[in-house]
Coordinates of C-alpha atoms in Angstrom, one line a residue:
M1252 CA 47.2 4.9 106.0
M1253 CA 44.0 7.2 105.9
R1254 CA 43.1 8.1 102.4
T1255 CA 42.5 11.5 102.8
R1256 CA 39.5 11.7 99.4
P1257 CA 36.8 10.8 101.0
L1258 CA 34.2 8.0 99.8
K1259 CA 31.2 9.7 98.6
V1260 CA 27.5 8.7 99.3
A1261 CA 24.3 9.1 98.0
L1262 CA 21.2 9.1 100.1
L1263 CA 18.1 7.7 98.6
G1264 CA 15.6 8.9 101.2
C1265 CA 15.5 11.0 104.0
G1266 CA 12.7 10.1 106.3
V1267 CA 12.9 7.6 109.8
V1268 CA 15.4 5.7 108.3
G1269 CA 17.5 7.8 106.3
S1270 CA 17.4 10.8 108.5
E1271 CA 19.3 8.4 111.0
V1272 CA 21.7 7.4 108.0
A1273 CA 23.0 10.8 107.9
R1274 CA 23.0 11.7 111.4
I1275 CA 25.2 8.7 112.6
M1276 CA 27.0 9.7 109.3
T1277 CA 27.5 12.7 110.7
T1278 CA 28.2 12.6 114.3
H1279 CA 30.2 9.4 114.1
A1280 CA 32.4 10.6 111.0
D1281 CA 35.6 10.5 112.8
D1282 CA 34.5 6.9 113.7
L1283 CA 33.8 5.8 110.6
A1284 CA 36.4 7.2 109.1
A1285 CA 38.8 5.2 111.4
R1286 CA 36.6 2.2 110.8
I1287 CA 37.1 2.5 107.1
G1288 CA 40.3 3.8 106.2
A1289 CA 38.9 6.4 104.5
P1290 CA 36.6 9.7 105.2
V1291 CA 33.0 9.5 103.9
E1292 CA 30.9 12.1 102.7
L1293 CA 27.5 13.0 102.0
A1294 CA 27.4 14.2 98.6
G1295 CA 23.9 14.5 98.1
V1296 CA 20.3 13.7 99.4
A1297 CA 17.2 12.5 97.2
V1298 CA 13.9 13.7 98.9
R1299 CA 10.3 14.3 97.0
R1300 CA 9.9 17.1 99.8
P1301 CA 12.8 19.7 99.2
S1302 CA 11.1 22.6 101.0
R1303 CA 10.5 20.4 104.8
V1304 CA 13.6 20.8 107.0
R1305 CA 16.0 18.5 108.1
E1306 CA 18.0 18.8 110.8
G1307 CA 21.8 18.2 110.5
I1308 CA 21.8 18.0 106.9
D1309 CA 22.9 21.0 104.5
P1310 CA 20.3 21.6 102.5
E1311 CA 22.7 22.3 99.2
L1312 CA 22.7 19.0 98.7
V1313 CA 19.3 17.9 98.6
T1314 CA 17.5 17.3 95.2
T1315 CA 14.7 15.8 94.3
D1316 CA 16.3 14.3 91.2
A1317 CA 17.6 11.2 92.0
T1318 CA 18.4 9.6 88.6
A1319 CA 20.7 12.5 87.9
L1320 CA 22.2 12.1 91.2
V1321 CA 23.0 8.6 90.9
K1322 CA 24.3 9.5 87.7
R1323 CA 27.0 11.5 88.7
G1324 CA 29.7 9.2 88.7
D1325 CA 31.7 10.3 91.7
I1326 CA 29.5 8.8 94.0
D1327 CA 31.3 5.4 95.7
V1328 CA 28.1 4.1 97.4
V1329 CA 24.3 4.5 97.1
V1330 CA 22.5 3.7 100.0
E1331 CA 18.9 3.4 99.0
V1332 CA 16.0 3.6 102.1
I1333 CA 13.3 5.0 99.9
G1334 CA 11.7 1.9 99.6
G1335 CA 8.9 0.0 96.7
I1336 CA 9.7 -0.9 93.2
E1337 CA 10.0 2.2 91.2
P1338 CA 11.4 3.4 91.0
A1339 CA 14.2 2.3 93.6
R1340 CA 15.0 -1.3 91.4
T1341 CA 15.7 1.8 88.6
L1342 CA 18.0 3.8 90.5
I1343 CA 19.5 0.7 92.0
T1344 CA 20.2 -0.7 88.8
S1345 CA 21.7 2.9 87.4
A1346 CA 23.8 3.5 90.4
F1347 CA 25.8 0.4 88.7
E1348 CA 25.8 1.2 85.8
H1349 CA 27.5 4.3 86.5
G1350 CA 29.8 3.1 88.8
A1351 CA 28.2 2.9 92.5
S1352 CA 28.2 -0.3 94.9
V1353 CA 24.5 -0.4 96.6
V1354 CA 23.6 -0.3 100.0
S1355 CA 19.5 -0.9 100.3
A1356 CA 16.6 -1.6 103.1
N1357 CA 14.2 -2.7 100.7
K1358 CA 12.7 -6.1 101.4
A1359 CA 10.1 -5.9 98.7
L1360 CA 12.1 -5.5 95.8
L1361 CA 15.0 -7.9 96.9
A1362 CA 12.1 -10.4 97.8
Q1363 CA 10.5 -10.0 94.0
D1364 CA 13.6 -8.6 92.1
G1365 CA 17.0 -10.0 94.2
A1366 CA 18.3 -12.3 91.2
A1367 CA 18.2 -9.6 88.8
L1368 CA 20.1 -6.8 90.8
H1369 CA 22.7 -9.2 92.1
A1370 CA 23.4 -9.9 88.0
A1371 CA 23.0 -6.4 87.9
A1372 CA 25.7 -5.7 90.5
G1373 CA 27.8 -8.7 89.4
E1374 CA 27.9 -7.1 85.2
H1375 CA 29.6 -4.1 86.8
G1376 CA 31.8 -5.4 89.4
R1377 CA 29.9 -3.7 92.3
D1378 CA 28.8 -4.2 95.7
L1379 CA 24.7 -4.9 96.6
Y1380 CA 24.5 -5.4 100.7
Y1381 CA 20.6 -5.0 102.3
E1382 CA 21.3 -6.0 105.9
A1383 CA 18.6 -4.0 106.5
A1384 CA 16.2 -5.6 104.6
V1385 CA 15.4 -8.3 107.3
A1386 CA 14.9 -7.6 111.1
G1387 CA 16.1 -4.3 111.6
A1388 CA 19.1 -3.9 113.8
I1389 CA 19.7 -7.8 114.1
P1390 CA 22.7 -9.0 112.4
L1391 CA 21.3 -11.8 110.3
I1392 CA 22.4 -11.1 106.8
R1393 CA 25.6 -11.1 107.1
P1394 CA 26.2 -14.5 108.8
L1395 CA 23.8 -16.3 107.2
R1396 CA 25.8 -15.4 103.4
E1397 CA 29.8 -15.1 105.8
S1398 CA 29.8 -17.0 109.6
L1399 CA 27.6 -20.0 108.3
A1400 CA 28.9 -20.4 104.5
G1401 CA 30.5 -23.4 105.3
D1402 CA 27.6 -25.0 107.1
K1403 CA 24.4 -26.3 105.9
I1404 CA 21.0 -24.8 107.4
N1405 CA 18.0 -26.9 107.6
R1406 CA 15.7 -24.5 109.2
V1407 CA 15.2 -21.0 109.7
M1408 CA 12.5 -20.1 111.6
G1409 CA 11.5 -16.2 113.1
I1410 CA 8.9 -13.4 114.1
V1411 CA 10.4 -10.6 111.3
N1412 CA 7.7 -8.4 112.1
G1413 CA 7.5 -6.5 114.9
T1414 CA 4.0 -4.6 114.5
T1415 CA 2.9 -8.0 114.3
N1416 CA 4.4 -9.8 117.4
F1417 CA 2.8 -6.4 119.6
I1418 CA -0.7 -7.7 118.5
L1419 CA -0.3 -11.0 119.4
D1420 CA 1.8 -10.5 122.9
K1421 CA -0.7 -8.0 124.0
M1422 CA -3.6 -10.8 123.1
D1423 CA -1.5 -13.5 125.0
S1424 CA -0.9 -10.4 128.2
T1425 CA -3.9 -9.0 128.3
G1426 CA -7.0 -11.3 127.1
A1427 CA -7.5 -8.3 124.7
G1428 CA -9.5 -9.2 121.2
Y1429 CA -7.2 -8.3 117.7
Q1430 CA -9.0 -5.7 116.9
E1431 CA -8.4 -4.3 120.7
A1432 CA -4.8 -5.0 119.9
L1433 CA -4.2 -3.6 116.9
D1434 CA -5.8 0.3 118.0
E1435 CA -3.2 0.1 120.7
A1436 CA 0.0 -0.8 118.5
T1437 CA -1.3 2.1 116.2
A1438 CA -1.8 4.5 118.4
L1439 CA 2.0 4.0 119.8
G1440 CA 3.0 3.9 116.4
Y1441 CA 4.1 -0.1 115.7
A1442 CA 1.3 0.0 113.1
E1443 CA 0.7 1.5 110.1
A1444 CA -2.3 3.8 109.3
D1445 CA -3.2 1.2 107.4
P1446 CA -1.6 -2.2 108.6
T1447 CA -2.4 -5.0 105.5
A1448 CA 1.2 -5.3 105.0
D1449 CA 1.9 -6.4 108.4
V1450 CA -1.1 -8.0 110.2
E1451 CA -1.6 -9.9 106.6
G1452 CA 2.1 -11.6 106.6
F1453 CA 3.0 -9.5 103.3
D1454 CA 5.8 -7.7 105.1
A1455 CA 7.5 -11.3 106.5
A1456 CA 6.8 -12.7 103.5
A1457 CA 9.0 -10.5 101.5
K1458 CA 11.5 -11.0 104.2
A1459 CA 11.2 -15.1 103.8
A1460 CA 11.9 -15.0 100.4
I1461 CA 15.5 -13.4 101.1
L1462 CA 16.2 -15.7 104.2
A1463 CA 15.0 -18.9 102.6
G1464 CA 17.6 -17.9 99.0
I1465 CA 20.4 -16.6 101.1
A1466 CA 19.9 -20.3 103.5
F1467 CA 19.6 -22.8 100.8
H1468 CA 21.6 -20.9 98.0
T1469 CA 18.2 -21.2 95.6
R1470 CA 16.6 -18.5 94.2
V1471 CA 13.4 -18.0 96.1
R1472 CA 10.9 -15.4 95.3
L1473 CA 7.7 -13.4 97.1
D1474 CA 5.5 -15.7 94.9
D1475 CA 7.3 -18.8 96.0
V1476 CA 6.0 -17.9 99.9
Y1477 CA 3.2 -19.4 101.3
R1478 CA 1.1 -16.2 103.1
E1479 CA -1.5 -16.3 105.5
G1480 CA -2.2 -13.0 108.0
M1481 CA -3.5 -13.2 111.3
T1482 CA -6.8 -11.5 111.5
E1483 CA -8.5 -14.3 112.3
V1484 CA -6.8 -14.9 115.7
T1485 CA -8.8 -15.0 118.3
A1486 CA -8.8 -14.5 122.1
A1487 CA -10.1 -18.3 121.9
D1488 CA -7.2 -19.1 119.9
F1489 CA -5.1 -18.0 122.9
A1490 CA -6.6 -19.7 125.8
S1491 CA -7.0 -23.6 123.6
A1492 CA -2.7 -22.3 122.9
K1493 CA -2.5 -21.6 127.0
E1494 CA -4.5 -25.6 127.7
M1495 CA -1.7 -26.8 125.5
G1496 CA 1.2 -24.5 127.2
C1497 CA 1.2 -22.4 124.1
T1498 CA 1.4 -18.8 123.2
I1499 CA 0.6 -18.2 119.1
K1500 CA 3.0 -16.1 117.0
L1501 CA 3.7 -15.2 113.2
L1502 CA 6.3 -17.1 111.9
A1503 CA 8.3 -16.9 109.1
I1504 CA 9.5 -20.6 108.2
C1505 CA 11.7 -21.5 105.5
E1506 CA 13.3 -25.4 105.7
R1507 CA 14.8 -27.8 104.4
A1508 CA 12.7 -31.1 103.0
A1509 CA 14.4 -34.3 105.2
D1510 CA 15.2 -35.5 102.2
G1511 CA 17.6 -32.2 100.8
G1512 CA 16.1 -32.2 97.4
S1513 CA 13.6 -29.4 98.5
V1514 CA 12.5 -26.5 100.2
T1515 CA 9.5 -24.6 101.8
A1516 CA 9.4 -21.2 102.8
R1517 CA 5.7 -19.6 104.4
V1518 CA 4.2 -17.3 106.7
H1519 CA 1.3 -17.5 109.3
P1520 CA 0.0 -17.8 112.5
A1521 CA 1.3 -20.9 114.4
M1522 CA 1.1 -22.2 118.1
I1523 CA 4.4 -22.8 119.6
P1524 CA 4.9 -24.5 123.1
L1525 CA 6.2 -21.9 126.0
S1526 CA 9.2 -23.8 125.9
H1527 CA 10.7 -22.8 122.8
P1528 CA 12.7 -19.6 123.1
L1529 CA 10.5 -17.6 120.0
A1530 CA 7.7 -17.8 122.7
S1531 CA 9.6 -15.3 125.2
V1532 CA 9.7 -12.9 122.4
R1533 CA 8.0 -9.7 123.3
G1534 CA 6.5 -6.4 122.6
A1535 CA 7.6 -5.4 118.5
Y1536 CA 10.7 -7.3 119.1
N1537 CA 12.1 -9.4 116.3
A1538 CA 13.8 -13.0 116.5
V1539 CA 15.1 -15.3 114.3
F1540 CA 16.0 -18.6 115.0
V1541 CA 18.3 -20.7 112.4
E1542 CA 19.0 -24.8 112.6
S1543 CA 22.5 -26.1 110.7
D1544 CA 24.3 -29.3 110.9
A1545 CA 27.4 -28.1 112.4
A1546 CA 26.1 -24.8 114.6
G1547 CA 23.5 -26.9 115.7
Q1548 CA 20.5 -23.8 117.2
L1549 CA 21.8 -20.4 117.0
M1550 CA 19.1 -17.3 118.0
F1551 CA 19.0 -14.2 116.5
Y1552 CA 17.1 -11.2 118.5
G1553 CA 16.9 -7.5 118.9
P1554 CA 14.9 -4.7 117.7
G1555 CA 13.8 -5.4 114.1
A1556 CA 12.7 -1.7 113.0
G1557 CA 12.6 1.9 114.1
G1558 CA 14.9 4.6 112.3
A1559 CA 18.3 3.8 114.6
P1560 CA 18.2 0.5 114.5
T1561 CA 17.4 0.0 111.2
A1562 CA 20.0 3.1 110.1
S1563 CA 22.9 0.9 112.6
A1564 CA 22.1 -2.5 110.3
V1565 CA 22.7 0.7 106.9
L1566 CA 26.2 2.0 108.5
G1567 CA 27.3 -1.9 109.1
D1568 CA 27.0 -2.3 105.1
L1569 CA 28.2 0.9 104.3
V1570 CA 31.7 0.0 106.0
A1571 CA 31.8 -3.0 105.0
V1572 CA 31.2 -1.2 101.0
C1573 CA 33.7 1.1 101.6
R1574 CA 36.3 -1.1 102.7
N1575 CA 36.2 -3.4 99.9
R1576 CA 35.9 -0.4 97.2
L1577 CA 39.3 1.0 99.3
S1578 CA 40.6 -2.9 98.5
G1579 CA 38.8 -3.2 95.3
A1580 CA 37.1 -6.4 96.2
T1581 CA 33.7 -7.0 96.5
G1582 CA 31.8 -8.7 99.0
P1583 CA 29.9 -12.5 98.4
G1584 CA 27.2 -11.4 96.0
E1585 CA 24.0 -14.0 95.3
S1586 CA 25.0 -17.6 95.6
A1587 CA 22.2 -19.8 93.9
Y1588 CA 24.5 -23.0 92.9
A1589 CA 22.2 -25.2 94.9
A1590 CA 18.6 -24.2 92.9
L1591 CA 16.5 -26.3 94.5
P1592 CA 12.8 -26.5 94.0
V1593 CA 11.1 -25.1 95.6
S1594 CA 8.2 -27.1 96.7
P1595 CA 4.1 -26.4 97.7
T1596 CA 2.8 -25.8 100.7
G1597 CA 0.4 -28.6 101.0
E1598 CA 3.6 -30.9 101.1
V1599 CA 4.3 -29.5 104.1
V1600 CA 4.2 -31.9 107.0
T1601 CA 3.9 -30.1 110.7
R1602 CA 1.3 -30.8 113.6
Y1603 CA -2.2 -28.6 113.9
H1604 CA -4.8 -27.8 116.0
I1605 CA -8.0 -27.8 115.0
S1606 CA -11.6 -26.6 116.6
L1607 CA -14.9 -27.9 116.0
D1608 CA -17.9 -26.9 116.7
V1609 CA -20.5 -30.0 117.1
A1610 CA -23.7 -31.1 118.1
D1611 CA -23.3 -32.0 121.9
K1612 CA -24.4 -35.8 121.5
P1613 CA -23.4 -39.4 121.6
G1614 CA -21.4 -40.7 118.0
V1615 CA -20.0 -37.1 116.9
L1616 CA -16.4 -38.3 118.4
A1617 CA -16.1 -41.2 116.2
Q1618 CA -17.2 -39.8 113.6
V1619 CA -14.9 -37.0 113.5
A1620 CA -12.1 -39.4 114.1
T1621 CA -13.0 -41.2 111.3
V1622 CA -12.7 -38.9 109.2
F1623 CA -9.1 -38.2 110.5
A1624 CA -8.5 -41.9 110.1
E1625 CA -10.1 -42.2 106.3
H1626 CA -7.8 -39.1 105.2
G1627 CA -4.2 -40.6 106.8
V1628 CA -4.3 -37.9 109.5
S1629 CA -3.4 -39.1 113.3
I1630 CA -4.6 -37.5 116.0
D1631 CA -2.4 -36.8 119.3
T1632 CA -5.1 -35.1 121.7
V1633 CA -8.9 -34.3 121.6
R1634 CA -10.8 -31.9 124.1
Q1635 CA -14.5 -32.1 123.7
Q1636 CA -16.5 -29.6 126.2
G1637 CA -20.6 -29.6 125.9
K1638 CA -23.8 -27.6 127.0
D1639 CA -27.3 -27.4 125.5
G1640 CA -26.9 -29.5 122.7
E1641 CA -23.6 -27.6 121.4
A1642 CA -20.4 -28.7 122.0
S1643 CA -16.7 -27.7 121.1
L1644 CA -14.7 -30.9 120.0
V1645 CA -10.5 -29.3 120.3
V1646 CA -8.2 -32.0 118.2
V1647 CA -4.8 -31.6 118.5
T1648 CA -3.3 -34.3 115.0
H1649 CA 0.1 -36.0 115.0
R1650 CA 2.3 -34.3 112.1
A1651 CA 0.5 -34.4 108.8
S1652 CA 0.8 -32.6 105.3
D1653 CA -1.5 -29.2 104.7
A1654 CA -2.7 -31.6 101.5
S1655 CA -4.0 -33.9 103.7
L1656 CA -5.3 -31.9 106.2
T1657 CA -7.3 -30.1 103.9
G1658 CA -8.7 -33.0 102.7
T1659 CA -9.8 -34.0 106.3
V1660 CA -11.4 -30.5 106.7
E1661 CA -13.6 -31.1 103.6
A1662 CA -14.9 -33.7 104.5
L1663 CA -15.6 -32.5 108.2
R1664 CA -17.8 -29.8 107.0
K1665 CA -20.0 -32.4 105.5
L1666 CA -21.0 -34.1 108.6
D1667 CA -24.1 -33.0 109.8
T1668 CA -22.9 -33.2 113.4
V1669 CA -20.2 -30.5 112.6
R1670 CA -21.8 -27.1 112.4
G1671 CA -18.6 -25.5 111.5
V1672 CA -14.5 -25.4 112.0
A1673 CA -14.0 -22.6 114.5
S1674 CA -10.0 -22.2 113.6
I1675 CA -7.3 -24.4 112.1
M1676 CA -3.7 -23.1 113.2
R1677 CA -0.7 -25.3 112.6
V1678 CA 2.1 -26.0 115.8
E1679 CA 5.5 -25.1 115.2
G1680 CA 8.8 -26.0 117.4
E1681 CA 8.7 -29.4 118.7

């Protein structure tokens, strides 16, 4: 039997995502009620600019006082899509204190203060759901928290930022330079006027922290994630990647150490073989590749951003939270029982692609090879091209630690025959 008294929802933020959440709540009201077991009612919408016309939203519901809205006491669920750290953190905490569960899309806040927010939700017996915080419409958080809860996840590697994937895909497919590809992404609305959060990896790093925490049952904060942007990736890097049968993606990689005693989380551009499923992810799409003991290899793929796709994830959480509300239960909270240490990136072992500008004369290769050997870095392949006294030397290593590679590069820079290090890039997915 369906309950007739509606569950009341407060919406914080009514931008691209928030307006889509409100629209879907209205247009799919009957279906949502049938799936939940009670109608849901939009009880208030907190915004910064109340004078702006918001189609389909009763102006009487619009307020600039978000604090008063979450403190009303009759709100069942607060949907937070304003982003940023404050006032979102205070508003979410206040919502718990006043009896509401929370659905959030706030990756930055969850990556920084997820443990404290989970603790507040648990203290007050309320839900905190955040599927929309990572990879837009792609169901990912719930499969990791619930569907794979009985498995041991060893690695999560993915493309979690559509802007950067669009830019790199354009560079790969057309031979465009970074700035040219960024300009096109901006013109098409894929990149913000200030793309720093995307292209420097801050957005992906926040998502990596969330994914690592869930996958490894360990608290991983944003500060624990190694971050490297993609602004230095060049057309020459793509040419080298193609010669290796690879392409280049900005990857978020979370993995358990081979001995199981620690975890790492990192974001950086990397070459991946064209045979890897992530290599075929084009345009602004996202995809996440999960490796676990029992399930093996899984890939989650779809639109990683945008109003309607992200709102789809928000509404999925809203349905789950409302069902919990009706049954008097709560869903899964934070699982950090493993408390594994987060190792520095210097201990990460991977392959490397190093491009050097060197003098075109006998003995250079022997000198370079000696430096690699002295630092315990084994060489897989070497390719050298020379003309008019100058040459490029491309070295691909076997697996080596970041620390040993750093020492190798420092030593290479001291050689008289090495004019410069053109690029260093990890090789993943093999």
